[in-house]
Structures are given as C-alpha cells and as structure tokens.
PDB file of C-alpha atoms in Angstrom:
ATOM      1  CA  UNK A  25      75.765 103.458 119.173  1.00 36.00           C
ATOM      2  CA  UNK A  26      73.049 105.620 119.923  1.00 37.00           C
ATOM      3  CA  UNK A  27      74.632 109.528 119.129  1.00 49.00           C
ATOM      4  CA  UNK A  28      77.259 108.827 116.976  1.00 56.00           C
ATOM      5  CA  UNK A  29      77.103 107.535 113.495  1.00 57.00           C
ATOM      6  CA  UNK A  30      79.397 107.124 110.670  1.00 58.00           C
ATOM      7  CA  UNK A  31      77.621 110.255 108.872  1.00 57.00           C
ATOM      8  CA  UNK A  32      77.967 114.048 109.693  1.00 58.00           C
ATOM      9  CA  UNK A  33      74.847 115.182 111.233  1.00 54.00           C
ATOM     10  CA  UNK A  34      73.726 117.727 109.043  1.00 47.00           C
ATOM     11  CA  UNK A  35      73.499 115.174 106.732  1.00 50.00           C
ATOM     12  CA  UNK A  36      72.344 111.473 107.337  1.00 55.00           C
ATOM     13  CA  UNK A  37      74.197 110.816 103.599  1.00 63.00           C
ATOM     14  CA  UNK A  38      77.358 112.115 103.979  1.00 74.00           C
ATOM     15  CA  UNK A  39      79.989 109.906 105.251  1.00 86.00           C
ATOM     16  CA  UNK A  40      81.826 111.243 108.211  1.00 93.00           C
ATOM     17  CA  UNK A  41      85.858 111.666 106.574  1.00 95.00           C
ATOM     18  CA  UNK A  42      87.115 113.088 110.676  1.00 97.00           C
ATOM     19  CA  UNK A  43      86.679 114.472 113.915  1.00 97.00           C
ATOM     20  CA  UNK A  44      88.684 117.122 115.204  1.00 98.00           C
ATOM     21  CA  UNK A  45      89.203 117.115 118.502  1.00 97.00           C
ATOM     22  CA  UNK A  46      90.515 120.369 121.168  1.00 96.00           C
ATOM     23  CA  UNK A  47      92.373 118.799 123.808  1.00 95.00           C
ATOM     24  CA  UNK A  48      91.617 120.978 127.197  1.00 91.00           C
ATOM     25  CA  UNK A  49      89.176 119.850 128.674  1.00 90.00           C
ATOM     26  CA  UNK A  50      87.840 117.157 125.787  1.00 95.00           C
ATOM     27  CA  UNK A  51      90.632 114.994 125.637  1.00 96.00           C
ATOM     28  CA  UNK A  52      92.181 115.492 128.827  1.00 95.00           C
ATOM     29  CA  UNK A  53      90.587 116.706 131.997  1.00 90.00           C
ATOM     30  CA  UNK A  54      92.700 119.880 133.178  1.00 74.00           C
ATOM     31  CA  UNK A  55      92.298 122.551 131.124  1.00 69.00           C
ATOM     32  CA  UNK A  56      95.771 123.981 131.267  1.00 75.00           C
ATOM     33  CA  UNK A  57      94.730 127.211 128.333  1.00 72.00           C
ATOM     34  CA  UNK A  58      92.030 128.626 130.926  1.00 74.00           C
ATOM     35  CA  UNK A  59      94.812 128.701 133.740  1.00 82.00           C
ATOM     36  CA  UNK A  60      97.152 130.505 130.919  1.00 82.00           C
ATOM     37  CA  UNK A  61      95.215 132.668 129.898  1.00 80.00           C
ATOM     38  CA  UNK A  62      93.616 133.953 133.512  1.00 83.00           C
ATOM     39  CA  UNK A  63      97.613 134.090 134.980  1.00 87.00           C
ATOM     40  CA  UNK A  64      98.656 136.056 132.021  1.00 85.00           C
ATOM     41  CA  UNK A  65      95.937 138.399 132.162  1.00 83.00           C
ATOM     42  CA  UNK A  66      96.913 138.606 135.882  1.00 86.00           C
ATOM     43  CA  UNK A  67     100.065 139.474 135.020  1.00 87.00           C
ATOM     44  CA  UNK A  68      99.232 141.999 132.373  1.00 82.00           C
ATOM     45  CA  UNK A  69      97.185 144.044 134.833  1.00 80.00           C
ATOM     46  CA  UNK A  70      99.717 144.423 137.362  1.00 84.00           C
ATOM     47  CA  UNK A  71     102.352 145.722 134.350  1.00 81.00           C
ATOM     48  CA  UNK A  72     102.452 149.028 134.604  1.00 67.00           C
ATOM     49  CA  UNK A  73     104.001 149.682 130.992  1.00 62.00           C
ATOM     50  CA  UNK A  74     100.984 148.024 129.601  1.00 58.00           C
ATOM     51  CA  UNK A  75      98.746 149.955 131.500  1.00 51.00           C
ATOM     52  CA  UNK A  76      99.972 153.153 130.559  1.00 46.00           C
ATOM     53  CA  UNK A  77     100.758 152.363 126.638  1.00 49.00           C
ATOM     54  CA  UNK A  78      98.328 152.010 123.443  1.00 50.00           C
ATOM     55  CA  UNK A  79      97.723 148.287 124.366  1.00 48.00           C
ATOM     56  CA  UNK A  80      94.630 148.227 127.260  1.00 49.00           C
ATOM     57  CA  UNK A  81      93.302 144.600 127.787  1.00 50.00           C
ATOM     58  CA  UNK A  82      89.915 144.503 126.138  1.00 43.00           C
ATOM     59  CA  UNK A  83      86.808 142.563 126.838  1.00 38.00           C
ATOM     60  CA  UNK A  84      88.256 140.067 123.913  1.00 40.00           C
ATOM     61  CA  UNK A  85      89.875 138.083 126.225  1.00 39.00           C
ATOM     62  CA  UNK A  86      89.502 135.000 124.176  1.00 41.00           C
ATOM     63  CA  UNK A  87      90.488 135.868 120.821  1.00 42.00           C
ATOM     64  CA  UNK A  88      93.603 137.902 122.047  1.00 54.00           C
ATOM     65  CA  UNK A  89      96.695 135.499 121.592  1.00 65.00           C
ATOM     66  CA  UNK A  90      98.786 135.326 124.523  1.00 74.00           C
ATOM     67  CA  UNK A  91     102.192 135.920 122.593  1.00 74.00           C
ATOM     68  CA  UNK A  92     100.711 139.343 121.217  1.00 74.00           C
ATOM     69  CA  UNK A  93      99.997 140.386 125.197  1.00 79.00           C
ATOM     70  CA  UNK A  94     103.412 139.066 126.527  1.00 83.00           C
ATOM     71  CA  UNK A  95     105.326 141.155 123.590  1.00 80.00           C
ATOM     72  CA  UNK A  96     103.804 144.242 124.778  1.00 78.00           C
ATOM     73  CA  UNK A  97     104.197 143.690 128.322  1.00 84.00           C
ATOM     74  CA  UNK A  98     107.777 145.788 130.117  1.00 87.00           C
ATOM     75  CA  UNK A  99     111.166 143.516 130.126  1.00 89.00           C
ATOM     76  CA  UNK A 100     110.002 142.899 133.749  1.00 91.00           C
ATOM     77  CA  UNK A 101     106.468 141.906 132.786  1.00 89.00           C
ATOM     78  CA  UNK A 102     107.630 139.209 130.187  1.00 91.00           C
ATOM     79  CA  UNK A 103     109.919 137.601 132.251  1.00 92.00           C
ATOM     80  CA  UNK A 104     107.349 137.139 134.783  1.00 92.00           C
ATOM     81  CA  UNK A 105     104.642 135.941 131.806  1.00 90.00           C
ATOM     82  CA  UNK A 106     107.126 133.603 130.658  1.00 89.00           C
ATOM     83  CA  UNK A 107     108.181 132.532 134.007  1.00 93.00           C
ATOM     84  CA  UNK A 108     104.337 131.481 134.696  1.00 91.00           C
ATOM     85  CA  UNK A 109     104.226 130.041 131.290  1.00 86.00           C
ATOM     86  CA  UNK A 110     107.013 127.593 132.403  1.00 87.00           C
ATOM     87  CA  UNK A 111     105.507 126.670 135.454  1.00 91.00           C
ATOM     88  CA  UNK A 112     101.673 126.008 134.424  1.00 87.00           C
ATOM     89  CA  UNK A 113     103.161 123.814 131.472  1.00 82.00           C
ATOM     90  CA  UNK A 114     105.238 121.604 133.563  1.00 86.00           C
ATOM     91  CA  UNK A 115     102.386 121.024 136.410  1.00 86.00           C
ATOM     92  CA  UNK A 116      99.955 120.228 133.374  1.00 83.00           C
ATOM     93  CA  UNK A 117     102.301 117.876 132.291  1.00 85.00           C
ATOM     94  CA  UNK A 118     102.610 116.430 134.921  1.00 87.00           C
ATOM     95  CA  UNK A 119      99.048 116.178 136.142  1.00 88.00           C
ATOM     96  CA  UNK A 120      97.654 115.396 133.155  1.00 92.00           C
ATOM     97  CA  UNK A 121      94.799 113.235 133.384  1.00 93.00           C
ATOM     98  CA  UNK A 122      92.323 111.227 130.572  1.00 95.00           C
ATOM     99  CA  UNK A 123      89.708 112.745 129.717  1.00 95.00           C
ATOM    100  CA  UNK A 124      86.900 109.564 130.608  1.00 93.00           C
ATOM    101  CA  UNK A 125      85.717 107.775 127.730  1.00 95.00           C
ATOM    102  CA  UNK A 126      88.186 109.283 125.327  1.00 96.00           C
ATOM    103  CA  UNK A 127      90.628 105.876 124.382  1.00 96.00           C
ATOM    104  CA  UNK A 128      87.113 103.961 123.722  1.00 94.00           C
ATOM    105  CA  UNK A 129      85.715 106.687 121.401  1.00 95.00           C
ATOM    106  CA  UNK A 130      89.221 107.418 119.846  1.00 96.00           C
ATOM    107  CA  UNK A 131      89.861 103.042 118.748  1.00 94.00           C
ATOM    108  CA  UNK A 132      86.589 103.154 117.790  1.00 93.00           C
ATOM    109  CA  UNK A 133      87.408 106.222 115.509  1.00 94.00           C
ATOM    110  CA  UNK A 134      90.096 104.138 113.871  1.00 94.00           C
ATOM    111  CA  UNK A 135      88.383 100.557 113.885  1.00 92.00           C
ATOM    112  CA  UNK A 136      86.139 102.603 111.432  1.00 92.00           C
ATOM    113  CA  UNK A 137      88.663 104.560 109.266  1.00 94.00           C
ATOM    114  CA  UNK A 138      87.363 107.547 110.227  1.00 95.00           C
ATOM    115  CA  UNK A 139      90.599 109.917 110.632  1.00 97.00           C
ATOM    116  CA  UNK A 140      91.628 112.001 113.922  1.00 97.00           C
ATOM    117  CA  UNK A 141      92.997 115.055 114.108  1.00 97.00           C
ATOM    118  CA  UNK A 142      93.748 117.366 117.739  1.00 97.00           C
ATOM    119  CA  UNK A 143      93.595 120.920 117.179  1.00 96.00           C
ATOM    120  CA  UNK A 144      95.053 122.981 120.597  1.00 92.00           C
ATOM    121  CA  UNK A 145      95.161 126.259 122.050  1.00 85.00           C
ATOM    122  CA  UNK A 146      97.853 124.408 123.864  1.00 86.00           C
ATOM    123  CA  UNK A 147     101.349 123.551 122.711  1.00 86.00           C
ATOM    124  CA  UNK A 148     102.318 121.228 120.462  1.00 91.00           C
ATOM    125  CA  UNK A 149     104.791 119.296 123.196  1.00 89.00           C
ATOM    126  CA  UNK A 150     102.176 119.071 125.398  1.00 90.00           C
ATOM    127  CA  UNK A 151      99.823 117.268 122.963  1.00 94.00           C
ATOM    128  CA  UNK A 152     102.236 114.928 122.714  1.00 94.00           C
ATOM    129  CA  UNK A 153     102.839 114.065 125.682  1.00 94.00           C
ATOM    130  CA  UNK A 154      98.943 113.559 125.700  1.00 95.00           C
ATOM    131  CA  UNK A 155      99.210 111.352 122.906  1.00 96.00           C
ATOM    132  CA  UNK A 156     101.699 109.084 124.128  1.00 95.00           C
ATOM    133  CA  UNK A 157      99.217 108.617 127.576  1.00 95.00           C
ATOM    134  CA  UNK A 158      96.184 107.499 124.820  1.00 97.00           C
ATOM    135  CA  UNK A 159      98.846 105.323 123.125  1.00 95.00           C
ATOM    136  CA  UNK A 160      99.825 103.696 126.212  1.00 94.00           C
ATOM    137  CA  UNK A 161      96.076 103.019 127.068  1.00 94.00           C
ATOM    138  CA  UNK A 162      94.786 101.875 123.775  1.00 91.00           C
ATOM    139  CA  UNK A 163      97.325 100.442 122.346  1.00 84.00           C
ATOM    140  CA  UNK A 164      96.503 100.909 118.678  1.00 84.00           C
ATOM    141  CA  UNK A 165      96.955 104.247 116.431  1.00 87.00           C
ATOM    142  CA  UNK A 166      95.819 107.407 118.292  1.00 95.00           C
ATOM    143  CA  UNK A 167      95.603 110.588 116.478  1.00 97.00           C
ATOM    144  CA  UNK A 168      96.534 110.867 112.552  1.00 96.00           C
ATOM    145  CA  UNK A 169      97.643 114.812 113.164  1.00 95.00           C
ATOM    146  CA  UNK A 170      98.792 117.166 115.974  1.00 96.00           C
ATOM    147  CA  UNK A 171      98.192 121.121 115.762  1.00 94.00           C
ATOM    148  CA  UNK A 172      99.323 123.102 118.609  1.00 91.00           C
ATOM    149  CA  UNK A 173      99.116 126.466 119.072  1.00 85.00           C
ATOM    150  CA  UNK A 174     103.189 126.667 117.957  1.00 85.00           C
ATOM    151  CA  UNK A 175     102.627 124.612 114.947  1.00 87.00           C
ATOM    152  CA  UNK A 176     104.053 126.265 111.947  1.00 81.00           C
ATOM    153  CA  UNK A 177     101.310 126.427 109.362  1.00 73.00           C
ATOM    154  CA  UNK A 178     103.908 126.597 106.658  1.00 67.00           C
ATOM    155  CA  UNK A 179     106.514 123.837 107.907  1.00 58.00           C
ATOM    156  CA  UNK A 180     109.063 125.714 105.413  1.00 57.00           C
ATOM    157  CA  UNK A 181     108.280 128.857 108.066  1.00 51.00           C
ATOM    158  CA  UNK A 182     109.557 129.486 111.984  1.00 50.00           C
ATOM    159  CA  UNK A 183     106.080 129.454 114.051  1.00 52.00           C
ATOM    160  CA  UNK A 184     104.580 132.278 113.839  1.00 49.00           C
ATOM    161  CA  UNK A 185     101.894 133.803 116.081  1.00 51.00           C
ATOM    162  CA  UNK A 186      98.575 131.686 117.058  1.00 59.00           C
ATOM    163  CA  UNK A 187      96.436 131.202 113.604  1.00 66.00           C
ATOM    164  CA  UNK A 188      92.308 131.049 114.047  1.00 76.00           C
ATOM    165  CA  UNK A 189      91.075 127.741 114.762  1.00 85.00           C
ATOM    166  CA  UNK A 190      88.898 128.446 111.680  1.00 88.00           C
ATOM    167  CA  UNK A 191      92.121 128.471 109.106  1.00 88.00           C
ATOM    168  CA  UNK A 192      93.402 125.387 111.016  1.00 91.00           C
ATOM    169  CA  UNK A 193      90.412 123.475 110.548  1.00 94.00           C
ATOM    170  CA  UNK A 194      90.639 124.239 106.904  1.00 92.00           C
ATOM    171  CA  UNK A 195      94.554 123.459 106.689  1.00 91.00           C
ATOM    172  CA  UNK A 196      93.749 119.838 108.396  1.00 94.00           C
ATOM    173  CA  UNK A 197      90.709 119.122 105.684  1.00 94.00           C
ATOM    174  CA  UNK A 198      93.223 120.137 103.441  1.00 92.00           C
ATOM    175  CA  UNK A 199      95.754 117.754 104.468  1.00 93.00           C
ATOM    176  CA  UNK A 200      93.159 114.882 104.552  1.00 95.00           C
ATOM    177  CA  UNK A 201      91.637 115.620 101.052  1.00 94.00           C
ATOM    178  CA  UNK A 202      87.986 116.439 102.602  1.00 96.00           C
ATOM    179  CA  UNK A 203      85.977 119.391 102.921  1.00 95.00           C
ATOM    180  CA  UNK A 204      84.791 121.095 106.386  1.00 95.00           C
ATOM    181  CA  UNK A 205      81.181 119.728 105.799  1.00 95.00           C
ATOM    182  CA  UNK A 206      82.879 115.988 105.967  1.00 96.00           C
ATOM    183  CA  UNK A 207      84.207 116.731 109.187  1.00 97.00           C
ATOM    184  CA  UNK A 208      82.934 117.209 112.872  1.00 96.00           C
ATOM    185  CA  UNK A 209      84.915 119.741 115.411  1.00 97.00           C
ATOM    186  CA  UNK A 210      84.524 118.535 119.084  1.00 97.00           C
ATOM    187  CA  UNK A 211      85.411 120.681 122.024  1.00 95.00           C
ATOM    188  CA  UNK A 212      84.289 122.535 125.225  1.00 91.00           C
ATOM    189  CA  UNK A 213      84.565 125.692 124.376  1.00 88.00           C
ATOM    190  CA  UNK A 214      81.680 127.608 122.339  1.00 88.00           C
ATOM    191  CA  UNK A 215      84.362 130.422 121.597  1.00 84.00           C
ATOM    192  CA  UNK A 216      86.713 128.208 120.399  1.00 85.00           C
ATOM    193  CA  UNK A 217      85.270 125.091 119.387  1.00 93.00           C
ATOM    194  CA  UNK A 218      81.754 125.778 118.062  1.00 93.00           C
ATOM    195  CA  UNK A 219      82.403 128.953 116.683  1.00 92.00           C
ATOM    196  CA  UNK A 220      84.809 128.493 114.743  1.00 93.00           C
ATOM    197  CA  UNK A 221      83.450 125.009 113.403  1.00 95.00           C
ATOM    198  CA  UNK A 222      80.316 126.627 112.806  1.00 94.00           C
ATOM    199  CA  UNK A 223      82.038 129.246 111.113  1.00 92.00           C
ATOM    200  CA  UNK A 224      83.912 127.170 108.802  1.00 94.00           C
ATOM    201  CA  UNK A 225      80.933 125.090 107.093  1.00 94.00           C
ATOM    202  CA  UNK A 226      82.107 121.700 109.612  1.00 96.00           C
ATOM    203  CA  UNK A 227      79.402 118.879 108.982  1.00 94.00           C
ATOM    204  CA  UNK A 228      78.667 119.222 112.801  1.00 94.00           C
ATOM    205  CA  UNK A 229      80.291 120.519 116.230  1.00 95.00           C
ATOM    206  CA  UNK A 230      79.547 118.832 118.991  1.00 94.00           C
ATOM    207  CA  UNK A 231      80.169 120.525 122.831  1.00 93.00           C
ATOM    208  CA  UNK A 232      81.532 118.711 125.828  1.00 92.00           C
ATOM    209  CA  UNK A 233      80.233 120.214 129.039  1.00 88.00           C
ATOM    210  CA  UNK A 234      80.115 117.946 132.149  1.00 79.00           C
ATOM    211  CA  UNK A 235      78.113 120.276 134.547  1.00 73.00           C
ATOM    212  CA  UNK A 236      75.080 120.772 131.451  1.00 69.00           C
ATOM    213  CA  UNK A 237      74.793 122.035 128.341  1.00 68.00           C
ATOM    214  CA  UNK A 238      72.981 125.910 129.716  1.00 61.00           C
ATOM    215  CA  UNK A 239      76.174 127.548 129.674  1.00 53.00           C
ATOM    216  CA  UNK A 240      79.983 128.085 127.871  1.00 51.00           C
ATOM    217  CA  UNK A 241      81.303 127.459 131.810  1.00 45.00           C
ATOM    218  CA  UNK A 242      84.300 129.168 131.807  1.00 46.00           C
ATOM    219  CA  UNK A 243      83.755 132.431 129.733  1.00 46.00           C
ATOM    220  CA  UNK A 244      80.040 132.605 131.884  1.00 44.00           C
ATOM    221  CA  UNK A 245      77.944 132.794 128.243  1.00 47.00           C
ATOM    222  CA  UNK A 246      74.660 131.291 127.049  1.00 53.00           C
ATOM    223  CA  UNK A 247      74.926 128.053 124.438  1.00 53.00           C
ATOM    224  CA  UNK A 248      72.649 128.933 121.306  1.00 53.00           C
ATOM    225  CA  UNK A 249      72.486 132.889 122.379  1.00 58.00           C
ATOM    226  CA  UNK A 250      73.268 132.720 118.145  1.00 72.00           C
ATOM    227  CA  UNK A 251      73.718 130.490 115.271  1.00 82.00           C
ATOM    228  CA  UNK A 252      77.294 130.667 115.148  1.00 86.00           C
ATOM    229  CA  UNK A 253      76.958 129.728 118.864  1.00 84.00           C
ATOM    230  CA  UNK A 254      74.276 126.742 118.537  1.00 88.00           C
ATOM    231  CA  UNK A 255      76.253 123.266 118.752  1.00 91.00           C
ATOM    232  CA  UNK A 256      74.774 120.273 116.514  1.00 91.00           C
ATOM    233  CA  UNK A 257      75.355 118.206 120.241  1.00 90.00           C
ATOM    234  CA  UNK A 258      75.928 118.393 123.736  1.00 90.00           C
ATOM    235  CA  UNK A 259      77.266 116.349 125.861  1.00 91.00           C
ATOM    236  CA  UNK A 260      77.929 116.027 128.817  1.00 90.00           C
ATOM    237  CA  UNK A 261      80.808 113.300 128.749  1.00 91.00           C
ATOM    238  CA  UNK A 262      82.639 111.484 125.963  1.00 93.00           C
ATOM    239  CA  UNK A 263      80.945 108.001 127.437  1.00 89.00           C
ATOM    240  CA  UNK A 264      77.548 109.797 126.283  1.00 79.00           C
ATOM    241  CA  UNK A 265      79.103 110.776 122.695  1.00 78.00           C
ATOM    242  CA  UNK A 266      80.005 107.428 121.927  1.00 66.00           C
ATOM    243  CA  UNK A 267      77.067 105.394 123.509  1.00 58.00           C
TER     244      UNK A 267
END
C-alpha cells in the first residue's frame, strides 16, 4: 500500500486506532443528503409562511439542519417536506449502489484491527441497509458503529435534532477509548467532512472527489481556500486510498 499506512498522517508514530467514514457519496455512490437538502430548500421557498415569518433561508445552507427548516415551514409546507422526505429515502434505498473500492479498503480495515465507524448526514435505517449490502459483499465484519443523523447521542434520550459532526466525532473516540488525533475522518464533503475533522484535532481527513481534487463539487467552493478547509489527502476514488 502506497497512501495508506497503519499510522495517522500527521504523525508517522502514531498508530492509526480508526477511520470514520460519511456514507454519501464515500461509501455509497448516490448521495441521497444533497438531493434532501436541495428538495427541501425547494420546498421552503415556495412556503409562503416561511417567507413571510422571522425564519428567511440564509446563505448557510449546509449547516442549517433540515428538521429546524421543516418545523418552521406552514402545516401545508411540512406535509409536503415530509412527503419528499419519504420519497427520496425509499428511491435511495432502493438504488443504492457501492461506492467502488469500498469492501476491499473496509476488510482490509479489519484484517488490521484498525476499528470503523460511519458517521451520516443520512439516517440511521438507511446506513443500515448500506451495511448489510458491504456485509453481503465481504463477508466478514463491516463497520464497528453506525451514527445517523437520528441517532440519539444519549441512548437514555428520544433523538433529538442533528448534533455537529464535530461532537460526533468526539462521542465515537469516546466510545473507542482514543483521541481525535488517533483517528482519520474520510468523506466528500469539505463542509462536512474536512471541516469538522480538521476542527476536532483528527490525526488526518482525507477527501473523496472523483472529478479532482480543485473543488468541494457540490457546494461550488475551493479545497484549501483555509486551514480548516485543507484535507491531509485527496482522492479521487477509494481504489486510489487503499493502493
């Protein structure tokens, strides 16, 4: 292996405890959040009681959680939200494809002891279901935790609204007796994924972008514009992470 080693990259000496994986476009190859998030926003615009209140979509499109918008949206509006919800979910599910290279990299994650967690925007049924499709492929342990976006982060508490990847990423450490800088967050999204790696002390982030590594494709902005912004890696395929 060529890219990855056994050791964080910001350190050659310190052994690499995890990877924590986003599953939208890393793991799997639709990226069912981006199609959420644009139909809700749709939505949104064309409710008139949102419009008109003390709730105006902002330019923060990616850090608003899509429960918060639907709550504030007219009786009308959040049926119609919810409605869309419903229907996305069900033709994700059920075109849900493998993100290339991801079984190999995944068995040889566990072959290795290092641990495997997926952290989602999605929800937690979904991942699931994606987990089951690696299982059925590998044939061996897949993933040693699951955090969707409806994941209670106290299990003794109903979910709650969407919690920052950044606290997430500290919960799983937590869970797996580590600290951030023993761990590496993986993902596509610089918002999302690098971010809030970065922004939690993670050994190393490493971004998946299959069309080049010049731009965060969906949200149209510049890798590296900052430091908080500057991936350890890209890639442009999980074949090329593991090789």
């Amino acid at each position: 292996m060529n890219q990855l080693s056994l050791t964080v990259s910001a350190s050659a000496s310190t052994p690499l405890k995890g990877i924590i994986f986003d599953m939208d476009g890393t793991l799997i190859q639709l990226n069912v959040v981006n199609e959420l998030i644009q139909q809700i926003y749709q939505v949104a615009d064309e409710d008139k009681f949102l419009v008109a209140g003390e709730h105006p979509l902002g330019k923060y499109l990616e850090r608003d959680d899509l429960e918060v918008i639907i709550a504030n949206l007219s009786p009308e509006g959040q049926r119609k939200a919810k409605n869309k919800i419903q229907e996305i979910l069900q033709r994700h599910v059920d075109n849900m494809i493998i993100q290339e290279g991801g079984p190999a990299l995944v068995a040889f994650l566990a072959r290795n002891g290092v641990k495997r967690a997926v952290l989602t925007r999605n929800y937690e049924r979904n991942a699931i279901v994606m987990q089951q499709m690696y299982a059925q492929v590998m044939n061996e342990a897949t993933f040693d935790l699951i955090i969707g976006k409806d994941t209670p982060y106290d299990t003794s508490l109903p979910p709650a609204q969407e919690i920052p990847k950044a606290d997430r990423i500290r919960q799983i450490c937590y869970i797996w007796g580590c600290d951030t800088s023993e761990v590496i967050m993986l993902g596509d999204s610089i918002t999302d994924d690098i971010v809030e790696g970065n922004r939690v002390g993670c050994g190393g982030t490493v971004l998946l972008q299959p069309r080049g590594c010049q731009l965060n494709h969906f949200y149209g902005t510049s890798v590296g514009d900052s430091r908080e912004r500057r991936p350890t890696m890209c890639v442009e395929s999980l074949i090329d992470y593991r090789q």
